[in-house]
Each structure stands twice: as structure tokens, then as C-alpha cells.
Short mmCIF file of C-alpha atoms in Angstrom, two decimals:
data_model
loop_
_atom_site.label_atom_id
_atom_site.label_comp_id
_atom_site.label_asym_id
_atom_site.label_seq_id
_atom_site.Cartn_x
_atom_site.Cartn_y
_atom_site.Cartn_z
CA UNK S 1 10.98 -31.27 -90.38
CA UNK S 2 12.25 -30.19 -86.98
CA UNK S 3 9.98 -29.96 -83.97
CA UNK S 4 10.55 -27.20 -81.41
CA UNK S 5 8.99 -26.19 -78.11
CA UNK S 6 7.24 -23.37 -79.97
CA UNK S 7 5.63 -25.86 -82.36
CA UNK S 8 4.49 -27.97 -79.42
CA UNK S 9 2.95 -24.83 -77.92
CA UNK S 10 0.86 -24.37 -81.08
CA UNK S 11 -0.20 -28.03 -80.86
CA UNK S 12 -1.22 -27.53 -77.22
CA UNK S 13 -3.16 -24.33 -77.95
CA UNK S 14 -5.60 -26.55 -79.82
CA UNK S 15 -5.28 -29.52 -77.43
CA UNK S 16 -4.10 -31.72 -80.28
CA UNK S 17 -7.27 -31.07 -82.31
CA UNK S 18 -6.08 -30.57 -85.88
CA UNK S 19 -9.62 -30.15 -87.22
CA UNK S 20 -10.29 -27.47 -84.63
CA UNK S 21 -7.15 -25.64 -85.64
CA UNK S 22 -8.07 -25.90 -89.30
CA UNK S 23 -11.53 -24.45 -88.67
CA UNK S 24 -10.62 -21.65 -86.29
CA UNK S 25 -6.94 -20.81 -86.41
CA UNK S 26 -5.36 -17.87 -88.11
CA UNK S 27 -2.99 -18.65 -90.95
CA UNK S 28 -0.01 -17.85 -88.75
CA UNK S 29 -0.54 -20.98 -86.66
CA UNK S 30 -0.75 -23.07 -89.81
CA UNK S 31 2.54 -21.62 -90.97
CA UNK S 32 4.13 -22.22 -87.57
CA UNK S 33 3.15 -25.91 -87.54
CA UNK S 34 2.40 -27.83 -90.73
CA UNK S 35 -0.13 -30.65 -90.92
CA UNK S 36 2.75 -33.10 -91.44
CA UNK S 37 4.41 -31.86 -88.25
CA UNK S 38 1.07 -32.17 -86.46
CA UNK S 39 0.81 -35.81 -87.55
CA UNK S 40 4.40 -36.38 -86.45
CA UNK S 41 3.61 -35.06 -82.96
CA UNK S 42 0.53 -37.31 -82.79
CA UNK S 43 2.62 -40.33 -83.78
CA UNK S 44 5.43 -39.56 -81.35
CA UNK S 45 2.95 -39.07 -78.49
CA UNK S 46 1.36 -42.45 -79.24
CA UNK S 47 4.76 -44.15 -79.29
CA UNK S 48 5.94 -42.37 -76.12
CA UNK S 49 2.69 -43.38 -74.43
CA UNK S 50 3.38 -47.02 -75.29
CA UNK S 51 6.86 -46.74 -73.80
CA UNK S 52 5.61 -45.00 -70.66
CA UNK S 53 2.90 -47.64 -70.20
CA UNK S 54 5.55 -50.37 -70.35
CA UNK S 55 4.36 -51.80 -73.67
CA UNK S 56 7.59 -51.41 -75.65
CA UNK S 57 10.62 -53.57 -76.20
CA UNK S 58 14.16 -52.32 -75.71
CA UNK S 59 14.60 -52.21 -79.49
CA UNK S 60 11.45 -50.11 -79.95
CA UNK S 61 12.63 -47.70 -77.26
CA UNK S 62 16.06 -47.37 -78.89
CA UNK S 63 14.51 -46.67 -82.32
CA UNK S 64 12.12 -44.13 -80.82
CA UNK S 65 14.96 -42.33 -79.03
CA UNK S 66 16.93 -42.18 -82.29
CA UNK S 67 13.86 -40.83 -84.08
CA UNK S 68 13.33 -38.21 -81.36
CA UNK S 69 16.95 -37.11 -81.77
CA UNK S 70 16.48 -36.73 -85.51
CA UNK S 71 13.19 -34.79 -85.53
CA UNK S 72 13.54 -32.46 -82.54
CA UNK S 73 15.61 -29.31 -82.17
CA UNK S 74 16.88 -29.96 -78.65
CA UNK S 75 16.52 -31.78 -75.34
CA UNK S 76 13.93 -29.25 -74.13
CA UNK S 77 11.66 -30.27 -77.01
CA UNK S 78 12.15 -33.96 -76.27
CA UNK S 79 11.39 -33.35 -72.58
CA UNK S 80 8.24 -31.41 -73.52
CA UNK S 81 7.08 -34.28 -75.75
CA UNK S 82 7.66 -36.80 -72.96
CA UNK S 83 5.74 -34.63 -70.49
CA UNK S 84 2.88 -34.21 -72.94
CA UNK S 85 2.74 -37.98 -73.48
CA UNK S 86 2.48 -38.51 -69.72
CA UNK S 87 -0.57 -36.24 -69.64
CA UNK S 88 -2.30 -38.05 -72.50
CA UNK S 89 -1.92 -41.71 -71.46
#
């Protein structure tokens, strides 16, 4: 599972509402971003929000950064996730 900026765009089209996407989206958006990837984005945003709010230890931050490296395609995707987390906290 590798997240990309394009997959984040699909997530944002539905404002993070998986149920809304399931009810109204064409099959193409479901193929572009799986439910598992959707849940991964939700989880990463929650964890990034904790970091940005100052509620994370150095160890947690290091593990999150390693996880981000392993599940994202590039720095642009990681930057987009961080920006999205700032908007949702």
C-alpha cells in the first residue's frame, strides 16, 4: 500500500467521509483509493495531529516518520498529509 498525492486528492474530494464516498462515488474512485488506504490516511492524520498539537514523545514522532517513509510515495505526499493534518486539528 503506497499513498500518493493523487490518492489524497480522492480522500479530499469526499472530505474524509468514507461512507459518503461509498454511497455516491463512481467505481473509479474506489479503485483509485481502497478502503484500507482510506483507513490508513485517517490513522496517519490522527497521529500527525497529535504530533502537531504537541502530544507526542520523541519516540512516537520517530516511529511515525519511519511509517510515513514506508507508506508514502514521496516527500510531496508526506507534505500533503502534514498540511491536511494541520487543517483538521
